[in-house]
Coordinates of C-alpha atoms and ligand atoms in Angstrom, one line a residue:
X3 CA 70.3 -8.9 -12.5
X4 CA 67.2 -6.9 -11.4
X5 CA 64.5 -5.8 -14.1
X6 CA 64.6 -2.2 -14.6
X7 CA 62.4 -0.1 -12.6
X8 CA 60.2 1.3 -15.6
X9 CA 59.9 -2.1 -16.7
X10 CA 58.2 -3.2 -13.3
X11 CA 56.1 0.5 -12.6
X12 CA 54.8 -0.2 -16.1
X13 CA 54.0 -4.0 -15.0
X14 CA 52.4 -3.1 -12.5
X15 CA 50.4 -0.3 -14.1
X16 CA 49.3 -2.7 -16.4
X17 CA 48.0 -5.7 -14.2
X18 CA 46.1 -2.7 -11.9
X19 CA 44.3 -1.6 -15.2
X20 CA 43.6 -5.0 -16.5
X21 CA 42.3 -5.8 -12.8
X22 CA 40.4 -2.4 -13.2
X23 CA 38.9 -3.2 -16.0
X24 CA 37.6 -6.5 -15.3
X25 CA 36.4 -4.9 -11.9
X26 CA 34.2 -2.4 -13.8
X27 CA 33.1 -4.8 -16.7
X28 CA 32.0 -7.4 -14.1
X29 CA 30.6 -4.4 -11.9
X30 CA 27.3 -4.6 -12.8
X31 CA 27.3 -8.1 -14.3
X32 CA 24.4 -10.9 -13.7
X33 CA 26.2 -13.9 -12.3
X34 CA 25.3 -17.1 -14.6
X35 CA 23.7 -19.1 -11.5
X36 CA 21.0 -15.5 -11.2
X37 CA 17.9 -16.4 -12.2
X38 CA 17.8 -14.8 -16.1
X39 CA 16.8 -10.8 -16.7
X40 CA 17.7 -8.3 -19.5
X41 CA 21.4 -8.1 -20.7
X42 CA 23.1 -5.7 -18.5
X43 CA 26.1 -3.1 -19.4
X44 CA 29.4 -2.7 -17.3
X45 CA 28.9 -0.5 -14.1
X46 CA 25.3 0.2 -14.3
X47 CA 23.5 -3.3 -14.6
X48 CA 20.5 -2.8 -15.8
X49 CA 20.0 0.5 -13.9
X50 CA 19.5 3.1 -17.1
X51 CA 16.5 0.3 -18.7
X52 CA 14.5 0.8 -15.6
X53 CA 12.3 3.9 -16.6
X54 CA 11.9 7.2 -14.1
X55 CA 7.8 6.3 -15.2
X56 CA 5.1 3.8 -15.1
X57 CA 8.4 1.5 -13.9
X58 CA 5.5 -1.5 -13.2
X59 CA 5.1 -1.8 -16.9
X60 CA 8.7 -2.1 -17.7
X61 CA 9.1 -5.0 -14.9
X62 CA 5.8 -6.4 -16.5
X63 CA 7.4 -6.8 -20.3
X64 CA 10.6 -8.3 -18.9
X65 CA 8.0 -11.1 -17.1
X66 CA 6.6 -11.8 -20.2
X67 CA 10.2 -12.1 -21.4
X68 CA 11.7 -14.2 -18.8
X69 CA 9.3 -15.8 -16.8
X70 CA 8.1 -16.2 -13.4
X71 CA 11.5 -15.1 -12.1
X72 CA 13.8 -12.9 -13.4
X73 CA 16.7 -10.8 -12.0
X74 CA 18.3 -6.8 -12.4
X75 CA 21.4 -5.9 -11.8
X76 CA 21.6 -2.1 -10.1
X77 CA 25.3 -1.5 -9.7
X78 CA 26.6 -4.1 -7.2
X79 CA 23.1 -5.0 -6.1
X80 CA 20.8 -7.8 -7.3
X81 CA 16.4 -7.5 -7.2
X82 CA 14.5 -10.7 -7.7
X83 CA 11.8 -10.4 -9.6
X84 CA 8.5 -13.0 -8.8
X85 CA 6.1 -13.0 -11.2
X86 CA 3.5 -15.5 -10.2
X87 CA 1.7 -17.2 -7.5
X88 CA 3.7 -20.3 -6.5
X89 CA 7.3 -18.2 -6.6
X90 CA 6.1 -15.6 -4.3
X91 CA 4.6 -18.8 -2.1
X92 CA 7.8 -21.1 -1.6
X93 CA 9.9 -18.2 -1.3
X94 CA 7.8 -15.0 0.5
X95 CA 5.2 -17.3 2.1
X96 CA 7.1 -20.8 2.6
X97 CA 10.7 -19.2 3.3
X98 CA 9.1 -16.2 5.1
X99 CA 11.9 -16.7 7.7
X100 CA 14.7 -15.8 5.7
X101 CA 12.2 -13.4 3.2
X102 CA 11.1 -11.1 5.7
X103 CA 14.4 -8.3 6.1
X104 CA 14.1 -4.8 4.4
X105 CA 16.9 -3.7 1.8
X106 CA 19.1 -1.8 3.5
X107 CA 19.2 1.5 2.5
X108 CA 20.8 4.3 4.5
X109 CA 18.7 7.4 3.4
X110 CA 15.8 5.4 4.3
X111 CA 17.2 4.5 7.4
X112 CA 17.9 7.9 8.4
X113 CA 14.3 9.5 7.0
X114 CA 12.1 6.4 8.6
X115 CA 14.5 5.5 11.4
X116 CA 11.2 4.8 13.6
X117 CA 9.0 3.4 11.0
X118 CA 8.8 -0.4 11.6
X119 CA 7.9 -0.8 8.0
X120 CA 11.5 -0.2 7.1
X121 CA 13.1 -2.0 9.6
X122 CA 14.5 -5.8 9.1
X123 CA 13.1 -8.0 11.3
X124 CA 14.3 -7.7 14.7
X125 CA 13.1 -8.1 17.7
X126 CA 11.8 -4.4 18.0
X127 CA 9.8 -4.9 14.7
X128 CA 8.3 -8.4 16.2
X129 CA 7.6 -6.2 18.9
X130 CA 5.8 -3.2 17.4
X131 CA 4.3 -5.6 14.6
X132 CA 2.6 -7.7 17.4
X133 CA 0.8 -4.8 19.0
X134 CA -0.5 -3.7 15.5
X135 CA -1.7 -6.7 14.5
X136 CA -3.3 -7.2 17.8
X137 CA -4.9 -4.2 18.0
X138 CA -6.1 -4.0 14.0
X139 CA -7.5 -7.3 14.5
X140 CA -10.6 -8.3 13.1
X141 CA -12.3 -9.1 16.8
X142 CA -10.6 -5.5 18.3
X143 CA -12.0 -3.2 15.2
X144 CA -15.7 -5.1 15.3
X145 CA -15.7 -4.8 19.3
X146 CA -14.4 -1.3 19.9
X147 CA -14.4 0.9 16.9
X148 CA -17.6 -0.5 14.7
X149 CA -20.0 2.2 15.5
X150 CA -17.9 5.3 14.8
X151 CA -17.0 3.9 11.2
X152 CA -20.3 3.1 10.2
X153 CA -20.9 6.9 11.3
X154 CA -18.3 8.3 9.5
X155 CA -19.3 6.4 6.4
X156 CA -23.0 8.1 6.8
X157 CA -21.0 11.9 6.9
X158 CA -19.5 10.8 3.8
X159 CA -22.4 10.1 2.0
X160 CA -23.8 13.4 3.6
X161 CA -20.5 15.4 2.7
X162 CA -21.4 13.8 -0.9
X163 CA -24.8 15.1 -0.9
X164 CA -24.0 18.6 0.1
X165 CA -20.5 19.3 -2.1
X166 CA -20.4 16.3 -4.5
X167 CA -17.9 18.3 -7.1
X168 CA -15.0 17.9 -3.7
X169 CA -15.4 14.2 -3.6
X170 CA -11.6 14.2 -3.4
X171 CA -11.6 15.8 -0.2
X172 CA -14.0 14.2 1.4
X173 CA -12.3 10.5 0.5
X174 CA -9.4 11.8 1.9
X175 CA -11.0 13.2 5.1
X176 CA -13.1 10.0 5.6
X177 CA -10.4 7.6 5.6
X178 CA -7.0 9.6 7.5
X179 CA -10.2 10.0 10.2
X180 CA -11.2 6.1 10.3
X181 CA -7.5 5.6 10.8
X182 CA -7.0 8.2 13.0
X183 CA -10.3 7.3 15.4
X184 CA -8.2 4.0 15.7
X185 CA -4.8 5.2 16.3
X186 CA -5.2 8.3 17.9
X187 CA -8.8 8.7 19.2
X188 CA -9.3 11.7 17.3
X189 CA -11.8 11.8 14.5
X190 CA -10.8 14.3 11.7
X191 CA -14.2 16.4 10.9
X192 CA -12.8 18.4 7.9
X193 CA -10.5 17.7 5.1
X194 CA -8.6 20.1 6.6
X195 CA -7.7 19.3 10.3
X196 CA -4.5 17.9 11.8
X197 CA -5.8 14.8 11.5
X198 CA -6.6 14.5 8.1
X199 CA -3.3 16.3 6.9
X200 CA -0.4 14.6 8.9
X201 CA 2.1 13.0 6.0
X202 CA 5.5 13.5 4.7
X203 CA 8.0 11.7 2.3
X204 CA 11.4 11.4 1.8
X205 CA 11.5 12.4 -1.6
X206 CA 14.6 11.1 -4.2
X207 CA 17.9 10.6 -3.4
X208 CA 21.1 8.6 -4.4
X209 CA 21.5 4.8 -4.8
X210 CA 24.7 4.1 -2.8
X211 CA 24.0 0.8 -1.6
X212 CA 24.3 -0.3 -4.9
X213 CA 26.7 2.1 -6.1
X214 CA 29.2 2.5 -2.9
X215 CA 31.8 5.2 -4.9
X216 CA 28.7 7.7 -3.9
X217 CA 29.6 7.2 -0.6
X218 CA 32.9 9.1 -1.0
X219 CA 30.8 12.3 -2.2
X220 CA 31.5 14.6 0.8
X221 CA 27.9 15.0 2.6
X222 CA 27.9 18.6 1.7
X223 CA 27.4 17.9 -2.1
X224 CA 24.2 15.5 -1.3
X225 CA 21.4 17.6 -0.3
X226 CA 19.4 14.0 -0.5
X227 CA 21.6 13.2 2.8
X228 CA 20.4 16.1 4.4
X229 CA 16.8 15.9 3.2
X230 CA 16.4 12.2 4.8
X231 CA 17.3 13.8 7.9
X232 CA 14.9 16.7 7.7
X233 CA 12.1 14.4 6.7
X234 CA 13.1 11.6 10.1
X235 CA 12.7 15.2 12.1
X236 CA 9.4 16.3 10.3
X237 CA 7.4 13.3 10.6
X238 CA 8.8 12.6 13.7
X239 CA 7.7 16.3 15.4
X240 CA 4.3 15.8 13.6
X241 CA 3.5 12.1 15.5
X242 CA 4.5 13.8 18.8
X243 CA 2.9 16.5 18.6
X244 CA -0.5 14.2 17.4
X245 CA 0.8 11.5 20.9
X246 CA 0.9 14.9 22.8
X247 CA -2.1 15.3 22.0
X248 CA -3.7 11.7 23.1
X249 CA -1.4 12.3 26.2
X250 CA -3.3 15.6 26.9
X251 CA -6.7 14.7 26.8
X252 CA -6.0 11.2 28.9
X253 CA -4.8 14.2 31.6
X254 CA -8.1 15.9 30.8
X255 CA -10.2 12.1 32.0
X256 CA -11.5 11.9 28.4
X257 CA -10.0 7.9 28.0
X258 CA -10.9 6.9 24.6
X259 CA -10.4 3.0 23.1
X260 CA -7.5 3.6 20.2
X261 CA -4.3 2.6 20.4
X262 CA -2.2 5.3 21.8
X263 CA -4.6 5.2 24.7
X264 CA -3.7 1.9 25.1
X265 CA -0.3 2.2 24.8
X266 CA -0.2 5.8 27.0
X267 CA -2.0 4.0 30.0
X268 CA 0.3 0.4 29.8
X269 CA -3.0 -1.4 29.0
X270 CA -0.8 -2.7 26.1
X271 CA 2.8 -2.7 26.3
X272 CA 5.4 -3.4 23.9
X273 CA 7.7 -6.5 24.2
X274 CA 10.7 -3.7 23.5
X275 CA 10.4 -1.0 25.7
X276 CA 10.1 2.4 23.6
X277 CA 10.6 5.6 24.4
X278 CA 7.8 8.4 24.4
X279 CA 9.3 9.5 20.5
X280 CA 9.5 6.0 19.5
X281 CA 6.0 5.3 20.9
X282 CA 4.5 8.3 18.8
X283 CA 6.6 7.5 15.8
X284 CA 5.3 3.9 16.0
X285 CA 1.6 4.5 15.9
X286 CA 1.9 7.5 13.5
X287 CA 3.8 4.8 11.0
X288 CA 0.2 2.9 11.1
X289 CA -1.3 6.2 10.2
X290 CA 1.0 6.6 7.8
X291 CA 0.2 3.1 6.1
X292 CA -3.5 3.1 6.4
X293 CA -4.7 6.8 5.0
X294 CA -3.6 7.5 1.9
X295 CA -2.9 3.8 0.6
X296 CA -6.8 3.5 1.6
X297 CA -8.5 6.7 -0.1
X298 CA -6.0 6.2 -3.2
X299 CA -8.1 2.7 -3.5
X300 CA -11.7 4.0 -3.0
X301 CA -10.7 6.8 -5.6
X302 CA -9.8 3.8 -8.2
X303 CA -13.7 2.5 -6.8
X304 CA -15.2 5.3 -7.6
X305 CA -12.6 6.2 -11.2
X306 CA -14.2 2.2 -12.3
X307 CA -17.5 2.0 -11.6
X308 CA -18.4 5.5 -13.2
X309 CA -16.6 3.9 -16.4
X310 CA -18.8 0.3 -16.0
X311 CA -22.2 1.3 -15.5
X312 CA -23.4 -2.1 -15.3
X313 CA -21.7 -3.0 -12.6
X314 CA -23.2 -0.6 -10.3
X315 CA -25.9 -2.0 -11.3
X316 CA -25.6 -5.7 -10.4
X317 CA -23.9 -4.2 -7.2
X318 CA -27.4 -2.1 -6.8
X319 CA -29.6 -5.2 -7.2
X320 CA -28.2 -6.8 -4.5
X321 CA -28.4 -3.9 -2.5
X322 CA -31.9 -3.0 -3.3
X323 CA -32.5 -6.4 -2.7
X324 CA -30.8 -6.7 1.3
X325 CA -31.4 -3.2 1.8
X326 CA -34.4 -1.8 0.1
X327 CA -34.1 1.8 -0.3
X328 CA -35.0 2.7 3.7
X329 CA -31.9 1.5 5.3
X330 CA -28.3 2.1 4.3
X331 CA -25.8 -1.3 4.5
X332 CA -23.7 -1.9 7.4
X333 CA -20.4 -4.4 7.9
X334 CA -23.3 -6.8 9.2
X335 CA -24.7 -7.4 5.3
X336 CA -21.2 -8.4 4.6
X337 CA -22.3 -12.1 3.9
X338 CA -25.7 -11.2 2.0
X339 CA -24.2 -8.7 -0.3
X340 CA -20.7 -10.3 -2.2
X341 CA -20.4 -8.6 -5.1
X342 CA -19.7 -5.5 -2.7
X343 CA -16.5 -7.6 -2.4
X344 CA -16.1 -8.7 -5.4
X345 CA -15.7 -5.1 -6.6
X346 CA -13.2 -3.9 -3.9
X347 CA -11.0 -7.2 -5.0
X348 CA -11.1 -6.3 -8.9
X349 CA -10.2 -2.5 -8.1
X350 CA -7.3 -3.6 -6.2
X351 CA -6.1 -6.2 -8.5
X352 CA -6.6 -3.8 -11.7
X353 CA -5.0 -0.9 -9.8
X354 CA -2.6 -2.2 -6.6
X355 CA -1.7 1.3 -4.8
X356 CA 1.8 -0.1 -4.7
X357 CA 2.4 -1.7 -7.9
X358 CA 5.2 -2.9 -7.7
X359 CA 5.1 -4.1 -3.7
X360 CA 7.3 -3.4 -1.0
X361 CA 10.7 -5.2 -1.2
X362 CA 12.5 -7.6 1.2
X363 CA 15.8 -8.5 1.8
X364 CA 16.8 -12.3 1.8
X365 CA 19.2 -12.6 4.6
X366 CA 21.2 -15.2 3.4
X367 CA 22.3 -17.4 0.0
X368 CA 19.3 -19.5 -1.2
X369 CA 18.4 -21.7 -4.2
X370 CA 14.9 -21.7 -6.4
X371 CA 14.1 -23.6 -8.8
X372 CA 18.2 -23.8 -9.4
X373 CA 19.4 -20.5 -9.2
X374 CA 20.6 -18.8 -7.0
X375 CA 19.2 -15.9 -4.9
X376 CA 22.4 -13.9 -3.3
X377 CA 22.5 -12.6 -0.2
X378 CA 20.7 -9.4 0.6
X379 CA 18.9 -9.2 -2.6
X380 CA 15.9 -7.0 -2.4
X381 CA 12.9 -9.6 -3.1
X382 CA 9.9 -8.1 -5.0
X383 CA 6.1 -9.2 -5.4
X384 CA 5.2 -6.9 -8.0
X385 CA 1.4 -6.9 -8.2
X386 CA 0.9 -5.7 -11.0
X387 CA 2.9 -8.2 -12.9
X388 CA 1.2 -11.1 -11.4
X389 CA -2.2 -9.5 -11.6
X390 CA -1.9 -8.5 -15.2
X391 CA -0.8 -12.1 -15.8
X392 CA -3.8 -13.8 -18.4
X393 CA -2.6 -17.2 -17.2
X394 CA -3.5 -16.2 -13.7
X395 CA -6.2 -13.7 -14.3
X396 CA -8.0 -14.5 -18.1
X397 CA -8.5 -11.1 -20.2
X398 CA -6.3 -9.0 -17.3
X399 CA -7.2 -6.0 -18.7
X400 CA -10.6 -5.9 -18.6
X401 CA -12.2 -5.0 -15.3
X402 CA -14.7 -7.7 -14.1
X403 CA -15.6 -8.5 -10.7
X404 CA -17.1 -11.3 -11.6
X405 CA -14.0 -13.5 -11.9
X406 CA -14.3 -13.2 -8.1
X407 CA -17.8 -13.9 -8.0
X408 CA -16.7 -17.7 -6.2
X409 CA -14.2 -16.2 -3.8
X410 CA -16.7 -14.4 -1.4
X411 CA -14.0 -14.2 1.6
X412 CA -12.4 -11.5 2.5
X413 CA -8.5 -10.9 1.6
X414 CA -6.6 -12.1 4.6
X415 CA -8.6 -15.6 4.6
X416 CA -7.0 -16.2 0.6
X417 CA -3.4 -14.8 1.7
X418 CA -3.6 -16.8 4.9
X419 CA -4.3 -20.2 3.3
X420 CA -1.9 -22.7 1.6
X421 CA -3.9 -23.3 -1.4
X422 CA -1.9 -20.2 -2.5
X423 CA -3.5 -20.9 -6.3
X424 CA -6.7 -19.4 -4.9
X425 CA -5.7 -16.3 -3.8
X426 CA -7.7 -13.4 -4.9
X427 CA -4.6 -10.9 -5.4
X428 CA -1.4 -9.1 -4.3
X429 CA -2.3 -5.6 -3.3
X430 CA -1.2 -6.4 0.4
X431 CA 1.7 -7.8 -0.2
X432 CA 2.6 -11.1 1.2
X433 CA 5.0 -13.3 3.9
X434 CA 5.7 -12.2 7.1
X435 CA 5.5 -8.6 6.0
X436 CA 2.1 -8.8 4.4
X437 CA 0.2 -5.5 5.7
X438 CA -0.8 -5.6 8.9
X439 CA -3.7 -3.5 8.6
X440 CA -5.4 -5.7 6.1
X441 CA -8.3 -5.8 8.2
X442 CA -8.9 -2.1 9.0
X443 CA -8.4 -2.0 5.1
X444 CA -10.8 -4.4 4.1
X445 CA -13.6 -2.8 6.2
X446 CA -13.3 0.5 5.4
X447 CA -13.4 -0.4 1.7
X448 CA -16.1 -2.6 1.8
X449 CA -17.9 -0.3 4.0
X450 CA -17.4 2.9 1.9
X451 CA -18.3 0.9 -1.5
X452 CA -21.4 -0.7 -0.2
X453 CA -22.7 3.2 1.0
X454 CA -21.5 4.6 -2.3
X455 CA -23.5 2.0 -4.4
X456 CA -26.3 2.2 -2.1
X457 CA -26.9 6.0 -2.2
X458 CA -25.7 7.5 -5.3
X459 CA -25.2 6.5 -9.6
X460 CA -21.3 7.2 -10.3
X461 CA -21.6 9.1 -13.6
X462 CA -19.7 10.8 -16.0
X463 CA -19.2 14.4 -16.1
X464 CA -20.9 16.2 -18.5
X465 CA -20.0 18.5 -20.9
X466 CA -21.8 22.4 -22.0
X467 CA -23.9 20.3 -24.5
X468 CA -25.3 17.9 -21.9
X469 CA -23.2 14.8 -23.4
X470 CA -21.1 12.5 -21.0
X471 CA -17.3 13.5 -21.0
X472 CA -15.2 10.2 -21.4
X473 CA -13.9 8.5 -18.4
X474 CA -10.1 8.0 -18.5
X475 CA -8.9 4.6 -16.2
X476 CA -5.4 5.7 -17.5
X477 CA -5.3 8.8 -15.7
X478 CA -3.0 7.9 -13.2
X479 CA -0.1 9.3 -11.0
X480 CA 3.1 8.2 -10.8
X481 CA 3.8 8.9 -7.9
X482 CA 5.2 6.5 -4.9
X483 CA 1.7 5.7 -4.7
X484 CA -1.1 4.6 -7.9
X485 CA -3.4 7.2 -7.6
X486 CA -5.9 8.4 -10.3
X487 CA -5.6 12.0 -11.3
X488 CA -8.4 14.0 -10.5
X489 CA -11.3 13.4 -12.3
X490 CA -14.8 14.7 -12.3
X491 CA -18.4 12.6 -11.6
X492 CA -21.3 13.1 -10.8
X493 CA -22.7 11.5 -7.5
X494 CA -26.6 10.9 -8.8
X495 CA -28.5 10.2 -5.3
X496 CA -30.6 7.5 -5.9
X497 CA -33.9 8.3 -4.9
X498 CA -35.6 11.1 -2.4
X499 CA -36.1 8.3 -0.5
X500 CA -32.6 7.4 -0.1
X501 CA -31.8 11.1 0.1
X502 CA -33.8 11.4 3.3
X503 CA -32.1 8.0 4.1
X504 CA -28.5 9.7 4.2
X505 CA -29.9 13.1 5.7
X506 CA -31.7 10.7 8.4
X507 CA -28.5 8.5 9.3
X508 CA -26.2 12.0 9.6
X509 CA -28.6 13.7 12.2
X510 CA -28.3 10.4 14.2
X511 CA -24.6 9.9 14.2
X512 CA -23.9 13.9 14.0
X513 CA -23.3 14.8 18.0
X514 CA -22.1 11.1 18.4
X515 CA -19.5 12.0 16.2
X516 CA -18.1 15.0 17.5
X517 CA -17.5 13.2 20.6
X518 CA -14.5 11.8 18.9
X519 CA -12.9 15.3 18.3
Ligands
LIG26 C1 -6.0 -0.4 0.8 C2 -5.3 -0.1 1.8 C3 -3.9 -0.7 1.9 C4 -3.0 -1.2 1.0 C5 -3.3 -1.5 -0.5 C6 -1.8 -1.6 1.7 C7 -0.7 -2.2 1.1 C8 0.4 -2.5 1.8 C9 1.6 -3.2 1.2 C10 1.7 -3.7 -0.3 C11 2.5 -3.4 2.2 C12 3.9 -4.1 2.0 C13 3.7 -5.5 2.3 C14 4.9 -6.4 2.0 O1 6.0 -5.9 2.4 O2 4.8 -7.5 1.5 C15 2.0 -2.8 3.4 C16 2.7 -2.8 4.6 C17 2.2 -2.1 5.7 N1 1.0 -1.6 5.8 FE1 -0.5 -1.5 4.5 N2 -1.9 -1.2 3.0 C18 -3.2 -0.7 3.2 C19 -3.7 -0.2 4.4 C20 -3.0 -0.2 5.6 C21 -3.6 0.2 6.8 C22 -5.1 0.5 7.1 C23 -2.6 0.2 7.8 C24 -2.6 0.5 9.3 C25 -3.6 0.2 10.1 C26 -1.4 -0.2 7.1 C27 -0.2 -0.4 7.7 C28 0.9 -1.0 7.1 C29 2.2 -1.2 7.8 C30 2.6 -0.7 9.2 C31 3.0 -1.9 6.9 C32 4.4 -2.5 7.1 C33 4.3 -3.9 7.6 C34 5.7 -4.5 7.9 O3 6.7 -4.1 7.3 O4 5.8 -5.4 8.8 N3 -1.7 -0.5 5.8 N4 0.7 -2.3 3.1

């Protein structure tokens, strides 16, 4: 005789809420074989621990706690953590080829559909990453575009002389021009021009990779979805426009030597073909990546070495020693004056711009140090976890650039090389997705910190009584990007003699400059 029919409907009611439950108690669960992390709750993971602020701290405490790699749970999605040097070698650098996808992410993919630095690794990212690395390459930026950054280095130090209390401004102008004389052609001669303002971001929006029920939120109710498409449509018209504008002047016969000239003439051509958009969206992602990440790390120059005195000093001896006080230093005293180096490394290791690195996706199952990393996890180098490690780095938090004082190379060279114990630090990244405009990076630095030291005493603001305010290194944004919040100095030229100096070396480069507008 058959069961009742209440007696099978409540059966079955029951085993589809037991299964329920054990789906949404495991949802959000660490697998026993993940490497170890904080305990997580049903559904969330770990997800409500990680903090809306100063997020690098929190992912620091749990690598004290756990080791050099740990694991969050985010829903259904996993993130590695890797906390020191040899992790992020034999998996980012040694395994780069199945380390080097991006998480996917479909607001991100809609907002930065063109930007290569959010696309996995396919053939049209090879494509687009082998023209930038070609044409950011040490021998291109020394042989082509050597003599405008020196000059724009000497309007800074002018711009500093005449309006010192905007110093801001004029980091900001100074570096989205550098990156723009190489990209576009165009040299940006005021904080305000096209070329010194061109940026956007996508701003927040909702997790539903790792949480797919968002999905089922009609698009309506999301204004994120719609944002990510109004940011893809705003960058994009911006990076047209600024191609249009290479394209014009090419019709004009002014042929200049950055990349979009290249590009625009066939000189270099992409393995993927790309269409006119793409090819503006694809040098105005290099923009993108080399202005602000680049001024946000002279800022933290400048925010240190008005708090440590005696550093500028040691960096002033040296100078005053290659230099003298009648001739400003150029990329060519780069061997004779290391502690120049030394201080761009310590900045960048007290204070990476992107603290807690650029994620990858593993493409495949793989197993460290027995446990296993799961398919499409998003991979992290966290910089600021390894750099704040004392084992690593003795007495983190102290800033010294001395304890670089015996790796005088410059960053790349330390990545680059498999004695991955020696590298200096993490600020770049690392693997196959390491930044690509390292070099371009490095230069500009070096360049603008050699000037700065060379012409001017970084010094405290004072207050109505004549006293020196306090300097706050803790002062930072937390924004998508580690920026101090603005602060006040004093830029203290060092001498007439190094005033006429800086007054001398802007009249010379002055009309050269404006070429490049
Ligand atoms: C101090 C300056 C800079 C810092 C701290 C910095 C930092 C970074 C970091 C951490 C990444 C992610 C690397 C990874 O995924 O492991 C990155 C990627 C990238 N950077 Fe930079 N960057 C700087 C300057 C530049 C410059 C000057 C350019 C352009 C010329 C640039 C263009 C890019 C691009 C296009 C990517 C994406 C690379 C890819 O996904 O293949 N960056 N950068």
């Amino acid at each position: 005789m058959g069961r009742p029919v209440g007696y099978t409907f409540g059966l079955a009611a029951l085993v589809v809420t037991a299964f329920c439950i054990r789906f949404l108690y495991k949802f959000g669960s660490r697998d026993k074989r993940l490497p170890p992390g904080p305990p997580t709750i049903p559904i969330l993971g770990n997800a409500h621990q990680i903090p809306g602020q100063s997020v690098e701290k929190k992912f620091k405490e749990w690598a004290d706690i756990y080791g050099p790699i740990y694991s969050l749970k985010i829903g259904a999605g996993t993130l590695i953590m890797l906390n020191d040097k040899r992790t992020v070698h034999d998996l980012l650098d040694k395994r780069s080829a199945i380390y080097s996808e991006r998480p996917k992410d479909q607001q991100m993919m809609t907002a930065l559909a063109e930007n290569f630095a959010f696309w996995d690794a396919n053939p049209a990212w090879r494509a687009s990453r082998k023209i930038a690395a070609h044409f950011v390459s040490p021998k291109n930026l020394d042989e082509t575009v050597m003599a405008v950054q020196e000059a724009e280095a000497s309007q800074l130090m002018h711009d500093l002389l005449n309006t010192p209390e905007d110093f801001f401004n004029h980091v900001k102008r100074v570096t989205a021009s550098v990156a723009s004389i190489v990209i576009f052609g165009f040299r940006a001669p005021t904080p305000d021009s096209f070329w010194a303002t061109v940026s956007s971001t996508p701003g927040t929006y909702l997790p539903i990779e790792q949480f797919p029920i968002l999905n089922y939120i009609p698009s309506f109710l999301v204004p994120s979805k719609k944002r990510a498409k109004t940011c893809f449509d705003t960058v994009s018209s911006i990076w047209v426009e600024a191609h249009s504008q290479v394209v014009a002047r090419r019709q004009k016969g002014d042929h200049r030597v950055s990349l979009g000239d290249r590009l625009i003439s066939g000189e270099m051509k992409s393995d993927v073909e790309m269409s006119p958009r793409q090819e503006a969206n694809f040098i105005g992602t290099l923009h993108q990546g080399a202005a602000d990440t680049t001024s946000t790390m002279v800022l933290t120059n400048i925010l240190y070495l008005a708090k440590h005195p005696w550093i500028q000093k040691k960096a002033q001896e040296e100078l005053d020693r290659v230099c003298g006080d009648h001739r400003a230093p150029t990329w060519d005293d780069f061997k004779n004056l290391p502690y120049i180096n030394c201080i761009v490394k310590e900045s960048m290791r007290m204070r990476p711009v992107l603290p807690t690195g650029v994620p990858v996706r593993v493409n495949r199952d793989d197993w460290f140090d027995g446990y296993l990393i799961p398919k499409d996890s998003a991979v992290f180098c966290p910089a600021y976890n390894i750099h704040m490690n004392a084992d690593l780095y003795p007495d983190p938090h102290n800033y010294n650039p001395d304890r670089y004082l015996n790796r005088p190379l410059l960053a790349m060279s330390y990545a680059g090389s498999p004695d991955y114990e020696n590298r200096d630090h993490y600020s770049y990244g690392a693997g196959r997705r390491i930044c690509v405009g390292i070099h371009l990076a490095e230069r500009t630095l070096w360049r603008l910190t050699a000037r700065l030291l060379w012409a001017y005493s970084i010094k405290p603001e004072l207050d109505e009584k004549g006293n020196e305010l306090e300097i706050d290194t803790d002062a930072y944004d937390d924004g998508l990007l580690c920026c101090p919040k603005p602060f006040n100095v004093r830029f203290v030229p060092r001498s007439e003699k190094h005033v006429e100096v800086i007054k001398k070396d802007f009249e010379a480069v002055e009309d050269y400059l404006k070429t490049w507008e």
